[in-house]
CSV table of C-alpha atoms in Angstrom, one decimal:
chain,number,residue,atom,x,y,z
A,174,MET,CA,1.9,-21.6,31.3
A,175,THR,CA,4.5,-21.4,28.6
A,176,PHE,CA,3.6,-19.4,25.5
A,177,ILE,CA,5.4,-18.4,22.3
A,178,ILE,CA,4.8,-14.7,22.2
A,179,ASN,CA,5.9,-12.8,19.1
A,180,GLY,CA,8.4,-15.6,18.5
A,181,GLU,CA,9.8,-15.7,22.0
A,182,GLU,CA,9.1,-18.4,24.6
A,183,GLN,CA,7.7,-16.9,27.8
A,184,GLU,CA,6.2,-18.1,31.1
A,185,VAL,CA,3.1,-16.1,31.9
A,186,ALA,CA,0.4,-16.7,34.6
A,187,ALA,CA,-2.6,-16.3,32.3
A,188,THR,CA,-5.5,-18.5,31.2
A,189,THR,CA,-7.2,-16.1,28.7
A,190,LEU,CA,-5.8,-13.9,26.0
A,191,ALA,CA,-7.1,-10.8,27.8
A,192,ASP,CA,-5.4,-11.9,31.0
A,193,LEU,CA,-2.1,-12.4,29.1
A,194,LEU,CA,-2.2,-8.9,27.6
A,195,LEU,CA,-2.9,-7.4,31.0
A,196,ALA,CA,-0.1,-9.5,32.7
A,197,LEU,CA,2.4,-8.3,30.1
A,198,ASP,CA,1.3,-4.6,30.2
A,199,TYR,CA,-0.1,-4.5,26.7
A,200,GLU,CA,-2.9,-2.0,26.4
A,201,GLY,CA,-4.8,0.0,23.9
A,202,GLY,CA,-7.4,-0.3,21.2
A,203,TRP,CA,-4.8,-0.4,18.5
A,204,LEU,CA,-3.5,-4.0,19.2
A,205,ALA,CA,-4.2,-6.9,16.9
A,206,THR,CA,-3.9,-10.5,18.2
A,207,ALA,CA,-3.7,-14.0,16.7
A,208,VAL,CA,-3.3,-17.3,18.4
A,209,ASN,CA,-1.9,-20.3,16.5
A,210,GLY,CA,-2.3,-18.5,13.2
A,211,GLU,CA,-5.9,-17.4,13.7
A,212,LEU,CA,-7.1,-13.9,14.3
A,213,VAL,CA,-8.7,-13.4,17.8
A,214,HIS,CA,-10.9,-10.2,17.6
A,215,ARG,CA,-10.4,-7.8,20.4
A,216,GLU,CA,-13.9,-8.4,21.7
A,217,ASP,CA,-13.2,-12.2,22.0
A,218,ARG,CA,-10.0,-11.9,24.0
A,219,ALA,CA,-11.6,-12.2,27.4
A,220,ASP,CA,-13.3,-15.5,26.6
A,221,PHE,CA,-10.4,-16.9,24.6
A,222,ARG,CA,-8.8,-19.6,26.7
A,223,LEU,CA,-5.1,-20.3,26.1
A,224,GLY,CA,-3.3,-23.6,26.1
A,225,GLU,CA,0.3,-24.7,26.8
A,226,ARG,CA,2.7,-23.5,24.1
A,227,ASP,CA,0.1,-21.5,22.2
A,228,ARG,CA,1.7,-19.2,19.6
A,229,ILE,CA,0.5,-15.7,20.2
A,230,GLU,CA,1.1,-12.8,17.9
A,231,ILE,CA,0.6,-9.3,19.2
A,232,LEU,CA,0.8,-6.6,16.5
A,233,SER,CA,0.4,-2.9,16.4
A,234,PRO,CA,0.3,-0.1,13.8
A,235,MET,CA,3.7,0.8,12.3
A,236,GLN,CA,5.0,3.1,9.6
A,237,GLY,CA,4.7,1.4,6.2
A,238,GLY,CA,4.7,2.0,2.5
B,1138,MET,CA,-12.8,12.2,-8.9
B,1139,LEU,CA,-11.1,8.9,-8.6
B,1140,LYS,CA,-13.3,6.0,-7.4
B,1141,LEU,CA,-11.5,3.3,-5.5
B,1142,TYR,CA,-14.1,0.6,-4.6
B,1143,ASP,CA,-16.9,2.6,-3.0
B,1144,VAL,CA,-14.8,5.7,-2.1
B,1145,GLU,CA,-14.3,8.8,-4.2
B,1146,VAL,CA,-11.1,10.8,-3.7
B,1147,ARG,CA,-9.9,14.0,-5.2
B,1148,SER,CA,-6.1,13.5,-4.8
B,1149,ARG,CA,-4.4,11.0,-7.1
B,1150,LEU,CA,-1.5,10.6,-4.8
B,1151,LEU,CA,-1.3,7.8,-2.1
B,1152,LEU,CA,1.5,8.2,0.4
B,1153,GLY,CA,3.4,5.7,2.5
B,1154,THR,CA,4.3,6.5,6.1
B,1155,ALA,CA,7.7,4.8,6.5
B,1156,ARG,CA,11.2,6.2,6.8
B,1157,TYR,CA,10.5,9.9,7.4
B,1158,PRO,CA,13.1,11.8,9.4
B,1159,SER,CA,10.4,12.5,12.1
B,1160,PRO,CA,6.7,12.2,12.7
B,1161,ALA,CA,6.4,16.0,12.3
B,1162,ILE,CA,7.9,15.8,8.8
B,1163,LEU,CA,5.6,12.9,8.0
B,1164,ALA,CA,2.6,15.0,9.0
B,1165,GLU,CA,3.8,18.0,7.0
B,1166,SER,CA,4.5,15.8,4.0
B,1167,VAL,CA,1.0,14.4,4.2
B,1168,ARG,CA,-0.5,17.9,4.5
B,1169,ARG,CA,1.5,19.4,1.5
B,1170,SER,CA,0.9,16.4,-0.7
B,1171,LYS,CA,-2.9,16.8,-0.2
B,1172,THR,CA,-3.2,13.1,-0.2
B,1173,GLU,CA,-6.4,11.5,1.2
B,1174,ILE,CA,-5.0,8.0,1.6
B,1175,VAL,CA,-1.9,6.8,3.5
B,1176,THR,CA,-0.6,3.3,3.8
B,1177,VAL,CA,0.4,1.8,7.1
B,1178,SER,CA,1.8,-1.5,8.4
B,1179,LEU,CA,1.5,-3.9,11.4
B,1180,ARG,CA,4.5,-5.1,13.3
B,1181,ARG,CA,5.1,-7.0,16.5
B,1182,GLU,CA,4.7,-4.8,19.5
B,1183,ALA,CA,7.3,-5.0,22.2
B,1184,VAL,CA,6.2,-6.1,25.7
B,1185,GLY,CA,4.9,-3.0,27.4
B,1186,GLY,CA,5.6,-1.0,24.3
B,1187,LYS,CA,3.5,1.9,23.3
B,1188,ALA,CA,5.1,2.7,20.0
B,1189,GLY,CA,2.1,1.5,18.0
B,1190,GLY,CA,-0.2,3.6,20.1
B,1191,ALA,CA,1.7,6.8,19.4
B,1192,PHE,CA,1.8,6.1,15.6
B,1193,PHE,CA,-1.9,5.1,15.7
B,1194,ASP,CA,-2.8,8.5,17.3
B,1195,LEU,CA,-0.6,10.3,14.7
B,1196,ILE,CA,-2.4,8.7,11.8
B,1197,GLY,CA,-5.7,9.5,13.4
B,1198,GLU,CA,-4.8,13.2,13.7
B,1199,LEU,CA,-3.9,13.3,10.0
B,1200,GLY,CA,-7.5,13.1,9.0
B,1201,VAL,CA,-6.9,10.8,6.0
B,1202,ARG,CA,-8.2,7.4,5.0
B,1203,VAL,CA,-5.9,4.4,6.0
B,1204,LEU,CA,-4.9,1.7,3.6
B,1205,PRO,CA,-3.2,-1.0,5.7
B,1206,ASN,CA,-0.7,-3.2,3.9
B,1207,THR,CA,0.8,-6.7,4.2
B,1208,ALA,CA,4.3,-5.4,3.5
B,1209,GLY,CA,7.0,-8.0,4.1
B,1210,CYS,CA,4.7,-11.0,4.0
B,1211,HIS,CA,6.2,-13.9,2.0
B,1212,SER,CA,3.4,-16.4,2.1
B,1213,VAL,CA,-0.3,-16.5,1.4
B,1214,GLN,CA,-1.1,-17.6,5.0
B,1215,GLU,CA,1.0,-14.7,6.5
B,1216,ALA,CA,-0.6,-12.1,4.2
B,1217,VAL,CA,-4.1,-13.3,4.8
B,1218,LEU,CA,-3.6,-13.3,8.6
B,1219,THR,CA,-1.9,-9.9,8.6
B,1220,ALA,CA,-4.8,-8.5,6.5
B,1221,LYS,CA,-7.3,-9.8,9.0
B,1222,MET,CA,-5.4,-8.4,11.9
B,1223,ALA,CA,-5.1,-5.0,10.1
B,1224,ARG,CA,-8.9,-5.0,9.6
B,1225,ASP,CA,-9.3,-5.6,13.3
B,1226,VAL,CA,-7.2,-2.6,14.2
B,1227,PHE,CA,-8.1,-0.1,11.5
B,1228,ARG,CA,-11.8,-1.1,11.0
B,1229,THR,CA,-11.5,-0.9,7.2
B,1230,ASP,CA,-12.0,-3.5,4.5
B,1231,TRP,CA,-9.3,-2.0,2.4
B,1232,ILE,CA,-6.0,-3.9,2.2
B,1233,LYS,CA,-2.9,-3.2,0.2
B,1234,LEU,CA,-1.9,-6.8,-0.6
B,1235,GLU,CA,1.7,-7.7,-0.9
B,1236,VAL,CA,3.1,-11.2,-1.1
B,1237,ILE,CA,6.8,-10.8,-1.7
B,1238,GLY,CA,8.4,-13.5,-3.7
B,1239,HIS,CA,12.0,-12.4,-4.2
B,1240,HIS,CA,14.4,-11.0,-1.6
B,1241,ASP,CA,16.5,-8.9,-3.8
B,1242,THR,CA,14.0,-7.3,-6.1
B,1243,LEU,CA,11.0,-7.5,-3.7
B,1244,GLN,CA,9.1,-8.7,-6.8
B,1245,PRO,CA,5.7,-10.0,-5.8
B,1246,ASP,CA,5.0,-13.8,-5.8
B,1247,VAL,CA,2.2,-13.4,-8.3
B,1248,PHE,CA,0.9,-16.9,-7.7
B,1249,GLY,CA,0.6,-16.4,-4.0
B,1250,LEU,CA,-0.8,-12.9,-4.7
B,1251,VAL,CA,-3.7,-14.2,-6.8
B,1252,GLU,CA,-4.4,-16.9,-4.2
B,1253,ALA,CA,-4.4,-14.5,-1.3
B,1254,ALA,CA,-6.5,-12.0,-3.2
B,1255,ARG,CA,-9.1,-14.7,-3.9
B,1256,ILE,CA,-9.3,-15.6,-0.2
B,1257,LEU,CA,-9.5,-12.0,1.0
B,1258,ASN,CA,-12.0,-10.9,-1.6
B,1259,GLY,CA,-14.1,-13.9,-0.4
B,1260,GLU,CA,-13.9,-12.6,3.1
B,1261,GLY,CA,-15.2,-9.2,2.2
B,1262,PHE,CA,-12.0,-7.3,1.8
B,1263,GLN,CA,-11.4,-4.7,-0.9
B,1264,VAL,CA,-8.0,-5.6,-2.2
B,1265,PHE,CA,-5.4,-3.3,-3.7
B,1266,PRO,CA,-2.9,-5.8,-5.1
B,1267,TYR,CA,0.8,-4.8,-5.5
B,1268,THR,CA,1.6,-6.7,-8.7
B,1269,THR,CA,4.0,-6.7,-11.7
B,1270,ASP,CA,3.1,-5.3,-15.1
B,1271,ASP,CA,2.1,-8.8,-16.3
B,1272,LEU,CA,-1.2,-8.7,-18.1
B,1273,VAL,CA,-2.1,-12.4,-17.4
B,1274,VAL,CA,-1.5,-12.0,-13.7
B,1275,ALA,CA,-3.7,-8.8,-13.8
B,1276,GLU,CA,-6.5,-10.8,-15.5
B,1277,ARG,CA,-6.3,-13.4,-12.7
B,1278,LEU,CA,-6.4,-10.7,-10.1
B,1279,LEU,CA,-9.6,-9.3,-11.6
B,1280,GLU,CA,-11.1,-12.8,-11.8
B,1281,ALA,CA,-10.2,-13.2,-8.1
B,1282,GLY,CA,-12.4,-10.2,-7.4
B,1283,CYS,CA,-10.0,-7.3,-7.3
B,1284,ARG,CA,-11.4,-4.0,-8.6
B,1285,VAL,CA,-8.2,-2.0,-8.4
B,1286,LEU,CA,-4.7,-3.0,-9.7
B,1287,MET,CA,-1.4,-1.6,-8.5
B,1288,PRO,CA,1.4,-2.5,-10.9
B,1289,TRP,CA,5.0,-1.6,-10.1
B,1290,CYS,CA,7.0,0.6,-12.5
B,1291,ALA,CA,10.4,-0.5,-11.0
B,1292,PRO,CA,11.4,-2.4,-7.8
B,1293,ILE,CA,10.3,-1.0,-4.5
B,1294,GLY,CA,12.5,1.9,-3.3
B,1295,SER,CA,14.7,1.8,-6.4
B,1296,ALA,CA,13.7,5.3,-7.6
B,1297,GLN,CA,14.3,4.1,-11.2
B,1298,GLY,CA,11.0,5.4,-12.6
B,1299,PRO,CA,9.1,3.6,-15.4
B,1300,LEU,CA,11.5,0.9,-16.6
B,1301,ASN,CA,9.1,-0.5,-19.2
B,1302,PRO,CA,6.9,2.2,-20.6
B,1303,MET,CA,5.6,-0.2,-23.3
B,1304,ALA,CA,4.4,-2.7,-20.8
B,1305,LEU,CA,2.8,0.0,-18.7
B,1306,ARG,CA,1.0,1.5,-21.7
B,1307,ALA,CA,-0.2,-1.9,-22.7
B,1308,PHE,CA,-1.4,-2.5,-19.2
B,1309,ARG,CA,-3.4,0.7,-19.3
B,1310,ALA,CA,-4.8,0.0,-22.7
B,1311,HIS,CA,-5.8,-3.5,-21.7
B,1312,PHE,CA,-7.8,-2.5,-18.6
B,1313,PRO,CA,-9.4,0.8,-19.6
B,1314,ASP,CA,-12.1,0.7,-16.9
B,1315,VAL,CA,-10.0,-0.5,-13.9
B,1316,PRO,CA,-8.5,2.0,-11.6
B,1317,LEU,CA,-4.8,1.6,-12.0
B,1318,ILE,CA,-2.3,2.9,-9.4
B,1319,ILE,CA,1.4,2.8,-10.0
B,1320,ASP,CA,2.9,1.3,-6.8
B,1321,ALA,CA,6.7,1.2,-6.3
B,1322,GLY,CA,9.7,2.4,-8.2
B,1323,ILE,CA,8.9,6.1,-8.7
B,1324,GLY,CA,11.9,8.4,-7.8
B,1325,ARG,CA,11.1,11.9,-9.1
B,1326,PRO,CA,8.1,14.0,-9.8
B,1327,SER,CA,8.9,13.7,-13.6
B,1328,HIS,CA,8.5,9.9,-13.2
B,1329,ALA,CA,5.0,10.4,-11.7
B,1330,ALA,CA,4.1,12.9,-14.4
B,1331,ALA,CA,5.2,10.3,-17.0
B,1332,VAL,CA,3.0,7.5,-15.7
B,1333,MET,CA,0.1,9.8,-15.4
B,1334,GLU,CA,0.6,10.9,-19.0
B,1335,TYR,CA,0.3,7.1,-19.9
B,1336,GLY,CA,-3.2,7.4,-18.4
B,1337,TYR,CA,-2.7,5.9,-14.9
B,1338,ASP,CA,-5.2,6.9,-12.3
B,1339,ALA,CA,-2.9,7.5,-9.4
B,1340,VAL,CA,0.5,7.0,-7.9
B,1341,LEU,CA,1.6,5.5,-4.6
B,1342,LEU,CA,4.8,6.8,-3.2
B,1343,ASN,CA,6.9,6.4,-0.1
B,1344,THR,CA,10.7,6.4,-0.4
B,1345,ALA,CA,10.7,9.0,-3.1
B,1346,VAL,CA,9.2,11.4,-0.6
B,1347,ALA,CA,10.5,10.2,2.8
B,1348,GLY,CA,14.1,9.8,1.4
B,1349,ALA,CA,14.3,13.2,-0.3
B,1350,GLY,CA,16.3,16.0,1.2
B,1351,ASP,CA,13.1,18.0,1.9
B,1352,PRO,CA,10.2,15.5,2.1
B,1353,ALA,CA,7.4,18.0,2.5
B,1354,THR,CA,8.5,20.1,-0.5
B,1355,ILE,CA,8.9,17.2,-2.8
B,1356,ALA,CA,5.5,15.8,-1.6
B,1357,GLU,CA,4.0,19.1,-3.0
B,1358,ALA,CA,6.1,18.8,-6.1
B,1359,PHE,CA,4.8,15.2,-6.6
B,1360,ALA,CA,1.2,16.4,-6.2
B,1361,LEU,CA,1.7,19.1,-8.9
B,1362,ALA,CA,3.4,16.6,-11.2
B,1363,ILE,CA,0.6,14.1,-10.8
B,1364,GLU,CA,-1.9,16.8,-11.6
B,1365,ALA,CA,0.1,18.0,-14.6
B,1366,GLY,CA,0.5,14.4,-16.0
B,1367,ARG,CA,-3.2,13.8,-15.5
B,1368,LEU,CA,-4.1,17.0,-17.4
B,1369,ALA,CA,-1.6,16.2,-20.1
B,1370,HIS,CA,-3.1,12.8,-20.7
B,1371,GLY,CA,-6.6,14.2,-21.1
B,1372,ALA,CA,-5.2,16.8,-23.6
B,1373,VAL,CA,-3.7,14.1,-25.9
B,1374,PRO,CA,0.0,15.1,-26.2
B,1375,LEU,CA,1.8,15.2,-29.5
B,1376,GLU,CA,3.4,12.0,-30.6
B,1377,PRO,CA,7.2,12.1,-31.4
B,1378,ARG,CA,8.3,12.3,-35.0
B,1379,ASP,CA,11.4,11.3,-36.8
B,1380,ILE,CA,11.7,14.5,-38.9
B,1381,ALA,CA,11.7,18.2,-38.2
B,1382,VAL,CA,8.5,20.1,-38.8
B,1383,PRO,CA,8.7,23.9,-38.8
B,1384,SER,CA,6.4,25.4,-36.3
B,1385,THR,CA,6.2,28.8,-38.0
B,1386,PRO,CA,4.3,28.8,-41.3
B,1387,VAL,CA,6.5,29.0,-44.5
B,1388,ILE,CA,3.8,30.7,-46.5
B,1389,GLY,CA,4.2,34.5,-46.6
B,1390,LYS,CA,7.8,34.3,-45.6
B,1391,ALA,CA,9.8,37.4,-46.9
B,1392,VAL,CA,12.3,36.8,-49.6
B,1393,PHE,CA,15.4,38.9,-49.4
B,1394,THR,CA,17.1,38.3,-52.7
């Protein structure tokens, strides 16, 4: 399916958010995810089914002030 | 002790984590500042990237409380979503709420700020709003459920120090029981001492430390200045006068004529 991941269009073979993170080699307990502007808790990613052209944000901690 | 929501802290300095020359200097600055609270951000992680993980581990090792922020958010929707994502990562209800309204001055969009604060307070967050020194906006933030206010004293990163002491003093006087943290605009330890002398409860710094020639040493200098300013405020400093007043008594002065 085609997704918009962190603002960039990408083709990824995944049907759930957890599958997508695995397919793209994202790992770690520090990631935050949102789909189409809504938070998806880390514990809900395995059951969260993705649709064509879903907008996915994957964030992680960064230096900030 | 300073109470911020349900947490008591000894240090009245909050430190940002951005723009340090190296992670080691950041860690040393945190240590020498004796801060108990650091602010952090969330950003898009690159595919396969592990940068966030390394930073997450570093913050964990510092042994301090984390205050995630919504830095760089320009809309209510963006700020609210970022806050929720930060809570998911850091497992804290604390959020430093920024809704930026102006590109050049990084002045908060105070209308969006109040709206975002209302939403987040309703969702169980404990909001630390980055705001201006406007009393009416501050009233609205308190009505929206905020129990801490963070007025700027000058634009973010400008190092200008308190540009409007009268407004900052009025802000303090108007909200005697609300913890007030000066956020943004401090450049030097003397600026921090000044706002603490006005009666502020704490100071949040980033660029003033990270951008200094020796960040760790100036972090310690800030900690001392903040403590000095706090002590001075409690001691009721002398008010300025327009005329000279001799400090040595005139009575008993020898007359050599």
